[in-house]
Coordinates of C-alpha atoms in Angstrom, one line a residue:
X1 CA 83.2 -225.9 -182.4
X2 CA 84.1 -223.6 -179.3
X3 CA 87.8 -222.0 -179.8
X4 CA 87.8 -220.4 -176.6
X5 CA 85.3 -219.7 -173.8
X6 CA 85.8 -216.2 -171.1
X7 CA 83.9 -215.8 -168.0
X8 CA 84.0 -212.5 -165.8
X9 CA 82.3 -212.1 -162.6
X10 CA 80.2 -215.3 -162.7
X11 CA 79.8 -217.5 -159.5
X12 CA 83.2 -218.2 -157.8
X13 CA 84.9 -216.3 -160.8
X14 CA 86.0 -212.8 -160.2
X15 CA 88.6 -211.6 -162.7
X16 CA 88.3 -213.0 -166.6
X17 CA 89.3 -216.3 -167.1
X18 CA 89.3 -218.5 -170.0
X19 CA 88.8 -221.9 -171.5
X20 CA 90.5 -222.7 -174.9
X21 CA 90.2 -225.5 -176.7
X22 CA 93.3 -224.1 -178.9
X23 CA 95.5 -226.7 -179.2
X24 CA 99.3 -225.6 -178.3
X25 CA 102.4 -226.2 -180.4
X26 CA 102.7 -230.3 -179.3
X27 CA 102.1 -233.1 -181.8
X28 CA 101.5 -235.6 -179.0
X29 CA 98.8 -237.4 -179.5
X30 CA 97.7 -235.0 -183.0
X31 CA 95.7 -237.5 -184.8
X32 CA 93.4 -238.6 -182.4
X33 CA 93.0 -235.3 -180.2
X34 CA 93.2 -232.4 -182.4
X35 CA 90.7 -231.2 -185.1
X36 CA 91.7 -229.2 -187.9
X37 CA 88.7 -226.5 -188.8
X38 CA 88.9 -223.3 -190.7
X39 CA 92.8 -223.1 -190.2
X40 CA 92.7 -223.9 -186.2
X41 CA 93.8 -227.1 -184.4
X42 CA 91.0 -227.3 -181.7
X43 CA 90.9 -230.0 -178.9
X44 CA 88.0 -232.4 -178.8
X45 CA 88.5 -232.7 -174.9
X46 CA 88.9 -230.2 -171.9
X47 CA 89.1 -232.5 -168.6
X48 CA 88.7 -229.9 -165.1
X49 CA 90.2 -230.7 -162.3
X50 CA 90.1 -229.3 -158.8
X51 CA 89.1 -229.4 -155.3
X52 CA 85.7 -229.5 -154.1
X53 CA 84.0 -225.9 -154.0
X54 CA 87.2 -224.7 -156.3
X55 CA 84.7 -224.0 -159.3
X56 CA 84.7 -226.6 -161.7
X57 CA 80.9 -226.5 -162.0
X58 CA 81.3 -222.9 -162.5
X59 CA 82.6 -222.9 -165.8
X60 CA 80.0 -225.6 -167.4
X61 CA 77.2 -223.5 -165.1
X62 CA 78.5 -220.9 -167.0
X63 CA 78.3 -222.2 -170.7
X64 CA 75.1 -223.7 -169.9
X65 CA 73.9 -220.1 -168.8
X66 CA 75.0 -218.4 -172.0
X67 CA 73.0 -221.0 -174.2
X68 CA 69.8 -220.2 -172.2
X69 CA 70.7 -216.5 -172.8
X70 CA 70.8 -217.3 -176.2
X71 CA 67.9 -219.0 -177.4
X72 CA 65.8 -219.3 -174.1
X73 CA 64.7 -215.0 -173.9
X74 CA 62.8 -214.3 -171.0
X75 CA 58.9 -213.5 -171.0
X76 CA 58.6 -210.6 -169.1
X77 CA 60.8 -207.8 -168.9
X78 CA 60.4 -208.0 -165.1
X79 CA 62.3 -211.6 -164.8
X80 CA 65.5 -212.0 -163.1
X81 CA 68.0 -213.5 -164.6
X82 CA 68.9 -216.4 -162.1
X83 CA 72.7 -216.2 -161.3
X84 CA 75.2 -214.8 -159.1
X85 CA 77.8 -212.6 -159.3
X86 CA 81.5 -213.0 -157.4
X87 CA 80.0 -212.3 -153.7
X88 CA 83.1 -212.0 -151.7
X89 CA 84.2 -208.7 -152.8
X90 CA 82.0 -205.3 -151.9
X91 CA 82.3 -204.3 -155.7
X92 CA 81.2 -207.1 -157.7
X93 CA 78.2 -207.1 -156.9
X94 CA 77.0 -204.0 -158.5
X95 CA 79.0 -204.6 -161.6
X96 CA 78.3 -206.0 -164.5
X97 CA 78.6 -210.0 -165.4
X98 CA 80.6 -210.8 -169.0
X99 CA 80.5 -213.8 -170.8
X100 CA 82.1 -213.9 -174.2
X101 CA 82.8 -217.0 -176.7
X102 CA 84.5 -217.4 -180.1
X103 CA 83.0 -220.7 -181.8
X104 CA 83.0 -222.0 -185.8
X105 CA 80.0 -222.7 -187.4
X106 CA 79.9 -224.4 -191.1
X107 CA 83.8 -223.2 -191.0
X108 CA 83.2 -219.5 -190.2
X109 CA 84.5 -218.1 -187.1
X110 CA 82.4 -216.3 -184.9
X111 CA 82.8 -214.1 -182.3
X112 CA 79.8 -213.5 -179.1
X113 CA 80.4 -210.8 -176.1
X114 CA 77.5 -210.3 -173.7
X115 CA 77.4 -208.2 -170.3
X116 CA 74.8 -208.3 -168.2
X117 CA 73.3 -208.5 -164.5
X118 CA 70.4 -209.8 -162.7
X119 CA 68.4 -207.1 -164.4
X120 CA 68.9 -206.0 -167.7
X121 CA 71.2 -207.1 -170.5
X122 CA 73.4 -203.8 -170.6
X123 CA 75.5 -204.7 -173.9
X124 CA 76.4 -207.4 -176.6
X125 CA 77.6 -207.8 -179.7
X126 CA 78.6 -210.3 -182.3
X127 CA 81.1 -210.6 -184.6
X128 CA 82.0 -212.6 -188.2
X129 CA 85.7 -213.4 -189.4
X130 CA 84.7 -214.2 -192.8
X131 CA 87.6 -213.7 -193.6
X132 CA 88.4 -210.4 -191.9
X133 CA 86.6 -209.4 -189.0
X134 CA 83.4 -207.7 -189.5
X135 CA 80.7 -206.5 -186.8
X136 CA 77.5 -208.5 -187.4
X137 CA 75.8 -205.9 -184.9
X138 CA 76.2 -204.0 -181.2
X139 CA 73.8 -203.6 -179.1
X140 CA 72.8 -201.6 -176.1
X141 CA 70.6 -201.2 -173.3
X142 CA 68.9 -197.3 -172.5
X143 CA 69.4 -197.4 -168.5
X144 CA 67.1 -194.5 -168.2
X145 CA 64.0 -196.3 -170.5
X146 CA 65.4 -199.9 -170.4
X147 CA 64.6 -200.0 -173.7
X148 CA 67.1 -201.9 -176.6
X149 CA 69.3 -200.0 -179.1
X150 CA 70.7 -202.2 -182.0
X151 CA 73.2 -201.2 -184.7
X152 CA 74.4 -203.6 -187.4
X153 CA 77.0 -203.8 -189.0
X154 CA 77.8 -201.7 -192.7
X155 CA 78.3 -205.1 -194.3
X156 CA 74.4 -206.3 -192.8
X157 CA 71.8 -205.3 -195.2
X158 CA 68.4 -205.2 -192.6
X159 CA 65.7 -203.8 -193.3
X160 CA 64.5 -200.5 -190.9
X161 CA 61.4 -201.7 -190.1
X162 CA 62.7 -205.0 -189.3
X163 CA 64.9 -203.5 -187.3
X164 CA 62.5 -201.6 -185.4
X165 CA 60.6 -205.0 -184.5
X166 CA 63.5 -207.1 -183.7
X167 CA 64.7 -203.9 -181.0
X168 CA 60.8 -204.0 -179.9
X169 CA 61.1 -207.9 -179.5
X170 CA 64.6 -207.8 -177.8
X171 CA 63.3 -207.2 -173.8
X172 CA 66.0 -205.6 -171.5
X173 CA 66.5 -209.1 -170.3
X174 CA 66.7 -210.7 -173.6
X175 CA 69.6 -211.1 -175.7
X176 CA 69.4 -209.9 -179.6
X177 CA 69.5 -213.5 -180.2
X178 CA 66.5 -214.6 -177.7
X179 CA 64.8 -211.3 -179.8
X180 CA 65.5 -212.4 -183.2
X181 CA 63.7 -216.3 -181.9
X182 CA 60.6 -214.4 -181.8
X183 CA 61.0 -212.3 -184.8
X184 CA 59.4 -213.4 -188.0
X185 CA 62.4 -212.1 -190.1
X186 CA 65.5 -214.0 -191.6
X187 CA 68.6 -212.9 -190.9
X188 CA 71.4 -215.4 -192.1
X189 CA 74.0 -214.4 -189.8
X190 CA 72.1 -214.6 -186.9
X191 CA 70.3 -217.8 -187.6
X192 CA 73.7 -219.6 -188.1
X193 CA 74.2 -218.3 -184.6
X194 CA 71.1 -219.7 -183.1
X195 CA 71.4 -222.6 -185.0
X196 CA 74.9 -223.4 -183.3
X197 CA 73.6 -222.8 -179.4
X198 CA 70.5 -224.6 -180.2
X199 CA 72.2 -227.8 -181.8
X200 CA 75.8 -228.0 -181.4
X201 CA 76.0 -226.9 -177.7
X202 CA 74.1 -229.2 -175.5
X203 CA 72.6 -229.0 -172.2
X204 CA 75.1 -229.2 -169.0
X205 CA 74.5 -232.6 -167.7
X206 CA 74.9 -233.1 -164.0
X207 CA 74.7 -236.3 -161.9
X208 CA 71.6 -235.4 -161.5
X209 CA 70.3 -235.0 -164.8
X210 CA 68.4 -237.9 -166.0
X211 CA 69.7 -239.0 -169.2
X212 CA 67.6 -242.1 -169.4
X213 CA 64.7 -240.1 -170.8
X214 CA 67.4 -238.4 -173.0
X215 CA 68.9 -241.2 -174.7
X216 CA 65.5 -242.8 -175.0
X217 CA 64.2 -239.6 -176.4
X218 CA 66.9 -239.3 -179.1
X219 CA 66.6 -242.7 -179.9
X220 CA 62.5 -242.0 -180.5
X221 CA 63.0 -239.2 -182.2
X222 CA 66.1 -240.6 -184.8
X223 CA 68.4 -238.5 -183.3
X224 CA 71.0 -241.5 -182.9
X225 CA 70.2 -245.3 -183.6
X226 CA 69.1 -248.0 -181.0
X227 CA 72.1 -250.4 -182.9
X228 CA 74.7 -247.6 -182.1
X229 CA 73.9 -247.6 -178.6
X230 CA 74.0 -251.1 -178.7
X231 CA 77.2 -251.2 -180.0
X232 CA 78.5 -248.7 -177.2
X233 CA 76.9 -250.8 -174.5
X234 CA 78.7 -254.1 -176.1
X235 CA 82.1 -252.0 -176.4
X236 CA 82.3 -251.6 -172.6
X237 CA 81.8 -255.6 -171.9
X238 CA 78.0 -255.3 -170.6
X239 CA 76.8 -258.9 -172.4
X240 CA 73.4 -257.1 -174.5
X241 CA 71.8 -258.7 -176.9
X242 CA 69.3 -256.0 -177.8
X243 CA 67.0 -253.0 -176.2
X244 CA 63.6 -253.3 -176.1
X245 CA 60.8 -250.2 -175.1
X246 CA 57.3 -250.9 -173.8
X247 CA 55.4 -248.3 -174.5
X248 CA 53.0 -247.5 -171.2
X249 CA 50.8 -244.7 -169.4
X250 CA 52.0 -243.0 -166.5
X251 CA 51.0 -240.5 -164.2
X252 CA 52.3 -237.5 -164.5
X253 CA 54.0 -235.5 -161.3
X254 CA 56.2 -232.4 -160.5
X255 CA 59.7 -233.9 -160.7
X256 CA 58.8 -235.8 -164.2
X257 CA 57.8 -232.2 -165.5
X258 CA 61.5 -230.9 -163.7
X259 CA 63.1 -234.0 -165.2
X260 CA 61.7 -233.0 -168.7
X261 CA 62.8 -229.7 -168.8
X262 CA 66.4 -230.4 -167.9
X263 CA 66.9 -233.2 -170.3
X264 CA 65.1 -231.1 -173.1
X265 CA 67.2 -228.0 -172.2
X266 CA 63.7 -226.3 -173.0
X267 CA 61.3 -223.4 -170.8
X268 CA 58.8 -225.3 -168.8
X269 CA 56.7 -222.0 -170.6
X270 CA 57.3 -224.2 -174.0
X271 CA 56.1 -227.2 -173.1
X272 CA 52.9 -228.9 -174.3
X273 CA 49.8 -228.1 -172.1
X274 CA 48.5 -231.7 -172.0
X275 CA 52.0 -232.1 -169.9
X276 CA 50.4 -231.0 -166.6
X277 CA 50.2 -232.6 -163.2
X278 CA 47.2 -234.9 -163.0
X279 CA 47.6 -235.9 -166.5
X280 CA 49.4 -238.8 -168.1
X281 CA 51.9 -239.3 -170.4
X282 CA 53.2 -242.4 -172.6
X283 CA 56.9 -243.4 -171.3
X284 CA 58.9 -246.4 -172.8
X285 CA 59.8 -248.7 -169.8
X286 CA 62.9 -250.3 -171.3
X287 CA 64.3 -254.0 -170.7
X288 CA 67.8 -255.2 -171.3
X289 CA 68.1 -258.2 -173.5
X290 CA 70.6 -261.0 -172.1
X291 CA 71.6 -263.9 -173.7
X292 CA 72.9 -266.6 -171.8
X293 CA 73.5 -269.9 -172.7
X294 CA 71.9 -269.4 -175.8
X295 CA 68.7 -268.2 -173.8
X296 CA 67.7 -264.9 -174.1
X297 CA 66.4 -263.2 -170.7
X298 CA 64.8 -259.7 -170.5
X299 CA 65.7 -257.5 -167.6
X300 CA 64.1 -254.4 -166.7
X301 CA 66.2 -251.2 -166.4
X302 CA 65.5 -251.1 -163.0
X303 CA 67.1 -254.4 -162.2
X304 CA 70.3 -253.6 -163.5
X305 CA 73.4 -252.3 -161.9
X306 CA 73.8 -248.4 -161.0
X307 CA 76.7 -248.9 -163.7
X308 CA 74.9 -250.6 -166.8
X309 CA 72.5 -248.0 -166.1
X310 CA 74.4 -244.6 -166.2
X311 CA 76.1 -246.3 -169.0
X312 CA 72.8 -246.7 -171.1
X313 CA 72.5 -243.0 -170.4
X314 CA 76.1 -242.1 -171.3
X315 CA 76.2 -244.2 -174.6
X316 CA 73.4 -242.0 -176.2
X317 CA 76.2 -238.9 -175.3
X318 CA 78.8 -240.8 -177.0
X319 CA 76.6 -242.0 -179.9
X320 CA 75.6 -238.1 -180.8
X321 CA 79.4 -237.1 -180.4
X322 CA 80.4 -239.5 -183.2
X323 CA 77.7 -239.6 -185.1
X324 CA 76.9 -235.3 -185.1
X325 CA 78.4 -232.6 -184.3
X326 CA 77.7 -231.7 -180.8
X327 CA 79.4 -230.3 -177.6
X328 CA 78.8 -231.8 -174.0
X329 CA 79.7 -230.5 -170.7
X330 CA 79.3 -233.0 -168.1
X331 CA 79.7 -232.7 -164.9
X332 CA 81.5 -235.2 -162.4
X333 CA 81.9 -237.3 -165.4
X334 CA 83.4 -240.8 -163.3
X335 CA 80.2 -241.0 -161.0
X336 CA 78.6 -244.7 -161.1
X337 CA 81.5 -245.3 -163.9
X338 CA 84.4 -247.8 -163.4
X339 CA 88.0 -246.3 -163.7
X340 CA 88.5 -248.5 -166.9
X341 CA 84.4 -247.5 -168.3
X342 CA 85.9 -243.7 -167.5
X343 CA 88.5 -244.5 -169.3
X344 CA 87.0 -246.5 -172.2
X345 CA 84.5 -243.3 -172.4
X346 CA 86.8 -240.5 -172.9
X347 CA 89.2 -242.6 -175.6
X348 CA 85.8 -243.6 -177.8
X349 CA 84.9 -240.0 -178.4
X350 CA 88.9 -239.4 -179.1
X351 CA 89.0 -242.0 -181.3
X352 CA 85.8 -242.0 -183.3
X353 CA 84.5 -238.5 -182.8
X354 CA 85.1 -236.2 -185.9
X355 CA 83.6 -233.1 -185.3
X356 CA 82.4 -233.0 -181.4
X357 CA 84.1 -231.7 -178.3
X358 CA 84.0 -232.6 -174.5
X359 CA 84.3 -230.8 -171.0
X360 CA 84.2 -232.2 -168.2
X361 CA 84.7 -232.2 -164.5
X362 CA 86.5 -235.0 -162.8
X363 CA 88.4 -236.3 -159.7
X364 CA 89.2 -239.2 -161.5
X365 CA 93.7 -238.5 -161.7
X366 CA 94.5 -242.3 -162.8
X367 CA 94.9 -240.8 -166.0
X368 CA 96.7 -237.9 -165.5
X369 CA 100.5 -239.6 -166.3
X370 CA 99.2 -241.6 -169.1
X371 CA 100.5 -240.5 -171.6
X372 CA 99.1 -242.5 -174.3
X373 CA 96.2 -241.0 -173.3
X374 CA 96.6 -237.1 -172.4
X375 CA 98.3 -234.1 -173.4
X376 CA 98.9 -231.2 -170.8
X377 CA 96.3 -228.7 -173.1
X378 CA 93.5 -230.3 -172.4
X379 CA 93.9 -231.1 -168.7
X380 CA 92.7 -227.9 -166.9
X381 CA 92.8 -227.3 -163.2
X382 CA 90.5 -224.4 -161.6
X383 CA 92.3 -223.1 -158.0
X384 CA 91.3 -221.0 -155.4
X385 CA 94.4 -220.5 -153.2
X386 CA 94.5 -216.6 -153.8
X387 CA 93.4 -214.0 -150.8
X388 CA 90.0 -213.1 -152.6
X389 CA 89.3 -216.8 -153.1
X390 CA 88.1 -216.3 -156.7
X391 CA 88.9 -218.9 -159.2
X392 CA 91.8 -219.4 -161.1
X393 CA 91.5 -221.7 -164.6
X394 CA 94.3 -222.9 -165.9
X395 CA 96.1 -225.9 -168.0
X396 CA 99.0 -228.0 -167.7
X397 CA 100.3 -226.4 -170.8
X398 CA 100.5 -223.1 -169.1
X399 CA 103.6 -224.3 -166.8
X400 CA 106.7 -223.8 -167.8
X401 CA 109.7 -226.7 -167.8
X402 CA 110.8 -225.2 -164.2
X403 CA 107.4 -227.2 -163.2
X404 CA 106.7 -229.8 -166.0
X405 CA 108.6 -231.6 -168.2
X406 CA 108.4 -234.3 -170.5
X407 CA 109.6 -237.1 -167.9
X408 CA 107.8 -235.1 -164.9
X409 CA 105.0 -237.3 -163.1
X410 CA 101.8 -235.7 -163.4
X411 CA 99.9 -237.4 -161.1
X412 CA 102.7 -237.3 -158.3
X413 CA 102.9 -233.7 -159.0
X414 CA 99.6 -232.6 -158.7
X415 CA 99.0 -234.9 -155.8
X416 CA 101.6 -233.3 -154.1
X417 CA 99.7 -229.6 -154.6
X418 CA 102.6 -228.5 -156.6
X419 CA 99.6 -227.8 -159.6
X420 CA 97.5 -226.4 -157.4
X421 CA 93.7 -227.7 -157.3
X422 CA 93.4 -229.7 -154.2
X423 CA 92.3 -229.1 -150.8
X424 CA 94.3 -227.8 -148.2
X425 CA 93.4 -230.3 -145.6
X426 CA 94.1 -230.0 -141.9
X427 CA 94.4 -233.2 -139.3
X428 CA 91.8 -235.6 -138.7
X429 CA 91.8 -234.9 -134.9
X430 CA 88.8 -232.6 -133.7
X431 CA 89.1 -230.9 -130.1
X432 CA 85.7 -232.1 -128.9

């Protein structure tokens, strides 16, 4: 589970700001929000608020970023690493990017610093609380030979040759981790590491993303059942009697091989070489089962509503987060989803979710004064009112009472801009 979450010079982020999932002092709402783990009480949600172009997608681009510097290592050490530093300031540029997390895995907490820029990863290091804090190892980059220098820790028996061939592995552009992926040694620290970037944090999901393929996939593959999505489906009022997949050949293009990559979270490098354009591929074409009448009627998934649809998609999501442990960032989490499905969404992981964690990007503020529903820790805002427009990330917990109360309207008061996080409009009249 992530504790908290820094970013420094990343996209629309200048200075260090951070997400936690730490829950603050407030009982509201304990039982069905807060998870108890290796003596923390850590959220299971993180909803971000915040204008358009205010850098909301930042912070997920920038989780999703670290995973792939974790266990997706470039080939060459001639690859860019494709991101962008904070632009609008004449320094920035030419200094160095920082990402840096704190996460438990099987109850031990874990702490992962990396700097880097376009170029070369110039330092990172990784850290064990078990239970005092001990360095698992620190590593550097030689900016005259670009070559890797790692030293672990006194308490991390590693043998020198295998040392030698994870630093020969461990490309300038390549994190330890990335190296250690293509290392044929065993190192138990660092594969509980991998292990937690590779299968509790999940690929960012944007609108775009097509999670069709991805619930279909983990449903193929056992990953979740086809009766717990059907159950999901049938909890948000969509009338299914079952889900049935045709299996059938189809051609195989370019944005089917895009499509795959992004719902895999893999390297197109990885990928089989029978998947290549010209080819073709067996893809289930799936019909919706309605029973009406006490007649059952199949429909295919292109028949069906833009909502039913992105639902199917959503409710493999939600079947993972209950059933494993998992985190999702999703971005612009209400598009195609009724206010009541948004809602209906969020409170089934809160209620049924044991172990799994949620951020997410939204406009949606209906449910910003419910309180049966939200606590000020997990509603975040990101704000770029400052002269260097750089993003600011902050909660509703961070206000003091002169701002928020208890009886203080929420949504009134971020409406009215007094929380920051929406657009500073001018009229609607254009000289022409």
């Amino acid at each position: 589970m992530i504790i908290n979450f820094s970013i420094s010079n990343f996209g629309s982020i200048k200075d260090k700001q951070t997400l936690s999932f730490e829950a603050d002092k407030s009982t509201h709402l304990e039982d069905y929000y807060v998870i108890k783990e290796g003596g923390l009480r850590l959220l299971k949600v993180a909803l971000i608020y915040g204008a358009n172009a205010s850098g909301k997608t930042t912070v997920l681009k920038a989780l999703d970023f670290l995973k792939k510097l974790a266990i997706e290592p470039e080939y060459t050490k001639n690859d860019k690493l494709e991101f962008e530093p904070f632009l609008f300031d004449s320094k920035t540029p030419t200094t160095n990017s920082l990402l840096s997390i704190e996460f438990l895995q099987n109850k031990i907490k874990y702490y992962y610093k990396i700097e880097f820029n376009k170029n070369t990863i110039a330092r990172e290091q990784l850290d064990i609380y078990n239970p005092r804090k001990s360095n698992i190892f620190k590593r550097k980059t030689n900016l005259n030979n670009q070559f890797t220098e790692i030293k672990f820790g006194g308490k991390i028996e590693v043998d020198k040759t295998f040392e030698k061939t994870l630093e020969a592995n461990t490309l300038r552009n390549n994190t330890v981790l990335g190296g250690y992926l293509k290392t044929n040694i065993d190192i138990d620290e660092l594969k509980e590491v991998t292990d937690w970037f590779y299968h509790y944090l999940r690929p960012m999901i944007s609108p775009k993303t097509n999670l069709r393929r991805y619930t279909t996939r983990l449903i193929n593959e056992s990953e979740i059942t086809k009766q717990s999505v059907l159950n999901i489906l049938n909890r948000a009022d969509l009338n299914l009697t079952n889900i049935i997949f045709q299996k059938k050949e189809k051609d195989i293009i370019e944005s089917f091989i895009d499509e795959f990559v992004e719902i895999r979270g893999g390297n197109q490098y990885e990928l089989s070489e029978d998947l290549t354009i010209g080819n073709s591929i067996t893809e289930d074409d799936i019909y919706f089962e309605h029973t009406v009448g006490g007649i059952s009627y199949n429909l295919p998934f292109k028949l069906e509503s833009q909502g039913t649809k992105r639902y199917y998609s959503f409710a493999g999501l939600m079947s993972l987060l209950i059933h494993k442990a998992v985190i999702f960032s999703i971005d612009e989490l209400e598009t195609s989803l009724h206010p009541d499905l948004y809602r209906h969404f969020i409170l089934l992981h809160l209620q049924n979710s044991k172990q799994s964690q949620l951020i997410a990007t939204t406009h949606n503020r209906e449910i910003l004064n419910d309180k049966d529903m939200c606590r000020d820790d997990a509603i975040w805002v990101t704000d770029k009112s400052g002269k260097d427009c750089a993003t600011k990330l902050y909660s509703f917990a961070d206000f003091d009472t002169s701002v928020i109360r208890d009886s203080t309207n929420r949504l009134n008061a971020y409406k009215s801009g007094r929380l920051g996080g929406v657009p500073n409009l001018g009229d609607i009249y254009i000289n022409t």
